[in-house]
Amino acid sequence: MAEPLADERLRAARDAAPPLTEAEIAALAAQLPDWRIVERDGERQLERTFRTPDFRSALAFATRVGDLAEAAGHHPALLVEWGRVTVRWWTHQSGGLDRNDFVMAARTDRAWADRNQADR
Amino acid sequence: MAEPLADERLRAARDAAPPLTEAEIAALAAQLPDWRIVERDGERQLERTFRTPDFRSALAFATRVGDLAEAAGHHPALLVEWGRVTVRWWTHQSGGLDRNDFVMAARTDRAWADRNQADR
């Protein structure tokens, strides 16, 4: 069985790789059904909105994603509102989506699942 | 001397007041020169972007604004990115800007000033 996407190591920015092909993007996106590919400022980004019970819980989840980001050295945009957090991952240097962004999205999903687990 | 805007008590949502007049909005906005009035989804909002040294410090300031929001029972949208936080205050029930939003913007400015103070 293939290694889960969330467990992959990120590729360092210095290890330049060719941009993902459309087929590669489609294959990775298929592993992340809750994420949408959106275009912002001419760059494609991975976006998912997480619903939470209130503002405090939204900020708490944003902080958790921020911790993941710090640990990985790769940072998202986090929009915190009452009852939801919108997370966006992309790689400006790659002009859009890099494999690292899909890995971080998978880690975000895992953090979300773990959070719900802890709430039960 | 008038009470600083940041020290005003918020008006409870149940104490309905007529919408601010344009003159009132202009007078309040003049007290908050670092904030812009923007229109989003048909509602006017107060917006300011704060520059920070990195992602962690951006998230830390967002958390601080979140604490202010929780204490006041009035919540903003917080966009956290590497090196900046964008804060937006508005009152959906009022269809845009309420005096409470200006008070919260003033409190945000004070938290920002206090933060810089603590860094020195």
mmCIF file of C-alpha atoms in Angstrom:
data_model
loop_
_atom_site.group_PDB
_atom_site.id
_atom_site.type_symbol
_atom_site.label_atom_id
_atom_site.label_comp_id
_atom_site.label_asym_id
_atom_site.label_seq_id
_atom_site.Cartn_x
_atom_site.Cartn_y
_atom_site.Cartn_z
ATOM 1 C CA MET A 1 0.000 0.000 0.000
ATOM 2 C CA ALA A 2 1.267 3.450 -0.869
ATOM 3 C CA GLU A 3 2.406 5.768 1.896
ATOM 4 C CA PRO A 4 -0.382 8.148 2.965
ATOM 5 C CA LEU A 5 0.030 11.566 1.384
ATOM 6 C CA ALA A 6 0.085 13.188 4.830
ATOM 7 C CA ASP A 7 3.184 11.165 5.761
ATOM 8 C CA GLU A 8 5.278 12.241 2.781
ATOM 9 C CA ARG A 9 8.226 14.476 3.508
ATOM 10 C CA LEU A 10 8.027 17.899 1.934
ATOM 11 C CA ARG A 11 10.493 18.619 -0.814
ATOM 12 C CA ALA A 12 12.807 21.504 0.068
ATOM 13 C CA ALA A 13 12.334 24.615 -2.038
ATOM 14 C CA ARG A 14 15.910 24.324 -3.278
ATOM 15 C CA ASP A 15 15.191 20.910 -4.805
ATOM 16 C CA ALA A 16 13.496 22.420 -7.789
ATOM 17 C CA ALA A 17 11.180 20.045 -9.597
ATOM 18 C CA PRO A 18 9.289 20.528 -12.825
ATOM 19 C CA PRO A 19 5.748 21.830 -12.277
ATOM 20 C CA LEU A 20 3.113 19.179 -11.743
ATOM 21 C CA THR A 21 1.427 18.030 -14.900
ATOM 22 C CA GLU A 22 -2.353 18.286 -15.148
ATOM 23 C CA ALA A 23 -2.549 14.502 -14.816
ATOM 24 C CA GLU A 24 -0.487 14.608 -11.620
ATOM 25 C CA ILE A 25 -2.673 17.382 -10.216
ATOM 26 C CA ALA A 26 -5.821 15.402 -11.028
ATOM 27 C CA ALA A 27 -4.422 12.273 -9.355
ATOM 28 C CA LEU A 28 -3.449 14.180 -6.204
ATOM 29 C CA ALA A 29 -6.741 16.089 -6.084
ATOM 30 C CA ALA A 30 -8.606 12.770 -6.234
ATOM 31 C CA GLN A 31 -6.975 11.878 -2.905
ATOM 32 C CA LEU A 32 -8.346 15.075 -1.330
ATOM 33 C CA PRO A 33 -12.059 15.117 -2.193
ATOM 34 C CA ASP A 34 -12.904 17.842 0.342
ATOM 35 C CA TRP A 35 -10.557 20.388 -1.223
ATOM 36 C CA ARG A 36 -11.329 22.638 -4.147
ATOM 37 C CA ILE A 37 -8.823 24.041 -6.602
ATOM 38 C CA VAL A 38 -9.437 27.777 -6.849
ATOM 39 C CA GLU A 39 -7.638 30.502 -8.734
ATOM 40 C CA ARG A 40 -6.490 33.604 -6.868
ATOM 41 C CA ASP A 41 -4.297 36.362 -8.188
ATOM 42 C CA GLY A 42 -3.476 34.202 -11.202
ATOM 43 C CA GLU A 43 -2.311 31.228 -9.110
ATOM 44 C CA ARG A 44 -4.096 27.985 -8.407
ATOM 45 C CA GLN A 45 -4.606 27.170 -4.756
ATOM 46 C CA LEU A 46 -6.077 24.333 -2.711
ATOM 47 C CA GLU A 47 -8.939 25.531 -0.515
ATOM 48 C CA ARG A 48 -11.140 23.938 2.104
ATOM 49 C CA THR A 49 -13.559 25.485 4.601
ATOM 50 C CA PHE A 50 -13.960 23.761 7.965
ATOM 51 C CA ARG A 51 -17.142 24.395 9.979
ATOM 52 C CA THR A 52 -16.743 24.819 13.723
ATOM 53 C CA PRO A 53 -19.239 25.503 16.532
ATOM 54 C CA ASP A 54 -18.123 29.075 17.188
ATOM 55 C CA PHE A 55 -15.326 31.616 16.859
ATOM 56 C CA ARG A 56 -13.059 30.250 19.567
ATOM 57 C CA SER A 57 -13.043 26.769 18.054
ATOM 58 C CA ALA A 58 -12.336 28.245 14.620
ATOM 59 C CA LEU A 59 -9.324 30.114 15.966
ATOM 60 C CA ALA A 60 -8.177 27.005 17.831
ATOM 61 C CA PHE A 61 -8.186 24.943 14.644
ATOM 62 C CA ALA A 62 -6.382 27.726 12.762
ATOM 63 C CA THR A 63 -3.716 27.640 15.459
ATOM 64 C CA ARG A 64 -3.392 23.902 15.025
ATOM 65 C CA VAL A 65 -2.925 24.280 11.274
ATOM 66 C CA GLY A 66 -0.437 27.057 12.001
ATOM 67 C CA ASP A 67 1.559 24.649 14.150
ATOM 68 C CA LEU A 68 1.631 22.141 11.275
ATOM 69 C CA ALA A 69 2.794 24.916 8.982
ATOM 70 C CA GLU A 70 5.579 26.002 11.319
ATOM 71 C CA ALA A 71 6.754 22.423 11.721
ATOM 72 C CA ALA A 72 6.869 21.970 7.943
ATOM 73 C CA GLY A 73 8.225 25.398 7.049
ATOM 74 C CA HIS A 74 5.379 25.818 4.536
ATOM 75 C CA HIS A 75 2.598 28.297 5.273
ATOM 76 C CA PRO A 76 -1.042 28.665 4.229
ATOM 77 C CA ALA A 77 -3.510 31.503 4.322
ATOM 78 C CA LEU A 78 -6.012 31.041 7.145
ATOM 79 C CA LEU A 79 -9.277 32.948 7.192
ATOM 80 C CA VAL A 80 -10.905 32.743 10.618
ATOM 81 C CA GLU A 81 -14.564 33.734 10.960
ATOM 82 C CA TRP A 82 -17.306 32.918 13.431
ATOM 83 C CA GLY A 83 -17.942 29.190 12.950
ATOM 84 C CA ARG A 84 -15.481 28.487 10.171
ATOM 85 C CA VAL A 85 -11.874 28.450 9.030
ATOM 86 C CA THR A 86 -10.894 28.571 5.387
ATOM 87 C CA VAL A 87 -7.455 27.131 4.660
ATOM 88 C CA ARG A 88 -5.589 27.770 1.405
ATOM 89 C CA TRP A 89 -2.341 26.083 0.367
ATOM 90 C CA TRP A 90 -0.212 27.024 -2.620
ATOM 91 C CA THR A 91 3.408 27.585 -3.573
ATOM 92 C CA HIS A 92 4.153 31.002 -4.936
ATOM 93 C CA GLN A 93 7.574 29.922 -6.248
ATOM 94 C CA SER A 94 5.909 27.262 -8.356
ATOM 95 C CA GLY A 95 3.304 29.717 -9.594
ATOM 96 C CA GLY A 96 0.551 27.671 -8.028
ATOM 97 C CA LEU A 97 0.283 24.116 -6.859
ATOM 98 C CA ASP A 98 3.209 21.967 -5.852
ATOM 99 C CA ARG A 99 3.145 18.439 -4.463
ATOM 100 C CA ASN A 100 3.979 19.956 -1.057
ATOM 101 C CA ASP A 101 0.611 21.731 -1.060
ATOM 102 C CA PHE A 102 -1.253 18.456 -1.443
ATOM 103 C CA VAL A 103 0.801 16.927 1.367
ATOM 104 C CA MET A 104 -0.045 19.870 3.633
ATOM 105 C CA ALA A 105 -3.730 19.653 2.706
ATOM 106 C CA ALA A 106 -3.661 15.961 3.662
ATOM 107 C CA ARG A 107 -2.019 16.849 6.980
ATOM 108 C CA THR A 108 -4.703 19.493 7.551
ATOM 109 C CA ASP A 109 -7.409 16.861 6.991
ATOM 110 C CA ARG A 110 -5.676 14.567 9.461
ATOM 111 C CA ALA A 111 -5.491 17.351 12.068
ATOM 112 C CA TRP A 112 -9.195 17.988 11.531
ATOM 113 C CA ALA A 113 -10.029 14.295 11.976
ATOM 114 C CA ASP A 114 -7.864 14.119 15.100
ATOM 115 C CA ARG A 115 -9.584 17.195 16.488
ATOM 116 C CA ASN A 116 -13.015 15.642 16.033
ATOM 117 C CA GLN A 117 -11.721 12.450 17.621
ATOM 118 C CA ALA A 118 -10.562 14.414 20.655
ATOM 119 C CA ASP A 119 -13.997 16.040 20.929
ATOM 120 C CA ARG A 120 -15.824 12.730 21.143
ATOM 121 C CA MET B 1 -11.523 65.236 27.050
ATOM 122 C CA ALA B 2 -13.718 62.637 25.427
ATOM 123 C CA GLU B 3 -13.413 59.015 26.442
ATOM 124 C CA PRO B 4 -11.132 57.081 24.073
ATOM 125 C CA LEU B 5 -13.117 55.087 21.544
ATOM 126 C CA ALA B 6 -11.413 51.878 22.673
ATOM 127 C CA ASP B 7 -12.790 52.352 26.190
ATOM 128 C CA GLU B 8 -16.421 52.649 25.151
ATOM 129 C CA ARG B 9 -18.724 49.824 26.145
ATOM 130 C CA LEU B 10 -20.245 47.965 23.249
ATOM 131 C CA ARG B 11 -23.943 48.346 22.757
ATOM 132 C CA ALA B 12 -25.800 45.040 23.075
ATOM 133 C CA ALA B 13 -27.350 43.748 19.884
ATOM 134 C CA ARG B 14 -30.804 43.900 21.468
ATOM 135 C CA ASP B 15 -30.464 47.655 21.997
ATOM 136 C CA ALA B 16 -31.289 48.412 18.414
ATOM 137 C CA ALA B 17 -30.137 51.817 17.280
ATOM 138 C CA PRO B 18 -30.732 53.603 14.012
ATOM 139 C CA PRO B 19 -27.944 53.016 11.461
ATOM 140 C CA LEU B 20 -25.046 55.435 11.655
ATOM 141 C CA THR B 21 -25.416 58.466 9.453
ATOM 142 C CA GLU B 22 -22.736 59.193 6.876
ATOM 143 C CA ALA B 23 -21.587 62.123 9.038
ATOM 144 C CA GLU B 24 -21.251 59.850 12.061
ATOM 145 C CA ILE B 25 -19.303 57.306 10.028
ATOM 146 C CA ALA B 26 -16.967 60.011 8.739
ATOM 147 C CA ALA B 27 -16.366 61.338 12.261
ATOM 148 C CA LEU B 28 -15.604 57.851 13.621
ATOM 149 C CA ALA B 29 -13.406 56.944 10.655
ATOM 150 C CA ALA B 30 -11.368 60.103 11.264
ATOM 151 C CA GLN B 31 -10.418 58.659 14.656
ATOM 152 C CA LEU B 32 -9.073 55.501 12.975
ATOM 153 C CA PRO B 33 -6.767 56.722 10.214
ATOM 154 C CA ASP B 34 -5.147 53.302 9.669
ATOM 155 C CA TRP B 35 -8.435 51.606 8.792
ATOM 156 C CA ARG B 36 -10.092 51.533 5.399
ATOM 157 C CA ILE B 37 -13.795 51.201 4.749
ATOM 158 C CA VAL B 38 -14.258 48.455 2.178
ATOM 159 C CA GLU B 39 -17.357 46.890 0.698
ATOM 160 C CA ARG B 40 -17.751 43.115 0.770
ATOM 161 C CA ASP B 41 -20.820 41.137 -0.182
ATOM 162 C CA GLY B 42 -22.809 44.351 -0.219
ATOM 163 C CA GLU B 43 -21.812 45.393 3.303
ATOM 164 C CA ARG B 44 -19.336 48.003 4.403
ATOM 165 C CA GLN B 45 -16.561 46.770 6.657
ATOM 166 C CA LEU B 46 -13.608 48.263 8.491
ATOM 167 C CA GLU B 47 -10.331 46.698 7.371
ATOM 168 C CA ARG B 48 -6.708 47.018 8.410
ATOM 169 C CA THR B 49 -3.666 44.912 7.536
ATOM 170 C CA PHE B 50 -0.949 44.551 10.176
ATOM 171 C CA ARG B 51 2.572 43.605 9.072
ATOM 172 C CA THR B 52 4.453 41.142 11.233
ATOM 173 C CA PRO B 53 7.923 39.573 10.969
ATOM 174 C CA ASP B 54 6.737 36.070 10.071
ATOM 175 C CA PHE B 55 3.851 33.607 10.191
ATOM 176 C CA ARG B 56 4.035 32.752 13.862
ATOM 177 C CA SER B 57 3.834 36.397 14.905
ATOM 178 C CA ALA B 58 0.907 36.942 12.541
ATOM 179 C CA LEU B 59 -0.985 34.053 14.121
ATOM 180 C CA ALA B 60 -0.078 35.324 17.601
ATOM 181 C CA PHE B 61 -1.572 38.726 16.873
ATOM 182 C CA ALA B 62 -4.686 37.135 15.360
ATOM 183 C CA THR B 63 -5.073 35.149 18.580
ATOM 184 C CA ARG B 64 -4.798 38.359 20.570
ATOM 185 C CA VAL B 65 -7.514 40.008 18.481
ATOM 186 C CA GLY B 66 -9.563 36.836 18.892
ATOM 187 C CA ASP B 67 -9.286 37.178 22.663
ATOM 188 C CA LEU B 68 -10.566 40.770 22.423
ATOM 189 C CA ALA B 69 -13.433 39.535 20.286
ATOM 190 C CA GLU B 70 -14.379 36.783 22.723
ATOM 191 C CA ALA B 71 -14.273 39.222 25.639
ATOM 192 C CA ALA B 72 -16.557 41.623 23.770
ATOM 193 C CA GLY B 73 -18.859 39.045 22.186
ATOM 194 C CA HIS B 74 -18.295 40.678 18.798
ATOM 195 C CA HIS B 75 -16.236 38.855 16.182
ATOM 196 C CA PRO B 76 -14.160 39.894 13.168
ATOM 197 C CA ALA B 77 -12.813 38.071 10.159
ATOM 198 C CA LEU B 78 -9.080 37.429 10.534
ATOM 199 C CA LEU B 79 -6.945 36.548 7.542
ATOM 200 C CA VAL B 80 -3.577 35.185 8.639
ATOM 201 C CA GLU B 81 -0.777 34.957 6.078
ATOM 202 C CA TRP B 82 2.999 34.843 6.302
ATOM 203 C CA GLY B 83 3.988 38.259 7.656
ATOM 204 C CA ARG B 84 0.564 39.833 7.945
ATOM 205 C CA VAL B 85 -2.882 39.732 9.495
ATOM 206 C CA THR B 86 -5.878 41.425 7.916
ATOM 207 C CA VAL B 87 -8.661 42.267 10.364
ATOM 208 C CA ARG B 88 -12.197 43.140 9.283
ATOM 209 C CA TRP B 89 -14.959 44.375 11.577
ATOM 210 C CA TRP B 90 -18.591 44.787 10.631
ATOM 211 C CA THR B 91 -22.080 44.090 11.973
ATOM 212 C CA HIS B 92 -24.192 41.907 9.765
ATOM 213 C CA GLN B 93 -27.386 42.780 11.666
ATOM 214 C CA SER B 94 -26.814 46.448 10.884
ATOM 215 C CA GLY B 95 -26.092 45.684 7.250
ATOM 216 C CA GLY B 96 -22.606 47.068 7.600
ATOM 217 C CA LEU B 97 -20.949 49.371 10.078
ATOM 218 C CA ASP B 98 -22.117 49.942 13.609
ATOM 219 C CA ARG B 99 -20.493 52.046 16.303
ATOM 220 C CA ASN B 100 -19.390 48.775 17.943
ATOM 221 C CA ASP B 101 -17.180 48.057 14.922
ATOM 222 C CA PHE B 102 -15.301 51.316 15.363
ATOM 223 C CA VAL B 103 -14.853 50.582 19.069
ATOM 224 C CA MET B 104 -13.435 47.133 18.248
ATOM 225 C CA ALA B 105 -11.129 48.613 15.604
ATOM 226 C CA ALA B 106 -9.827 51.066 18.209
ATOM 227 C CA ARG B 107 -9.254 48.180 20.636
ATOM 228 C CA THR B 108 -7.411 46.295 17.889
ATOM 229 C CA ASP B 109 -5.129 49.303 17.364
ATOM 230 C CA ARG B 110 -4.466 49.436 21.089
ATOM 231 C CA ALA B 111 -3.608 45.722 21.190
ATOM 232 C CA TRP B 112 -1.237 46.279 18.273
ATOM 233 C CA ALA B 113 0.440 49.210 20.061
ATOM 234 C CA ASP B 114 0.737 47.168 23.262
ATOM 235 C CA ARG B 115 2.235 44.294 21.332
ATOM 236 C CA ASN B 116 4.917 46.520 19.835
ATOM 237 C CA GLN B 117 5.556 47.977 23.266
ATOM 238 C CA ALA B 118 6.116 44.493 24.655
ATOM 239 C CA ASP B 119 8.588 43.732 21.857
ATOM 240 C CA ARG B 120 10.855 46.650 22.686
#
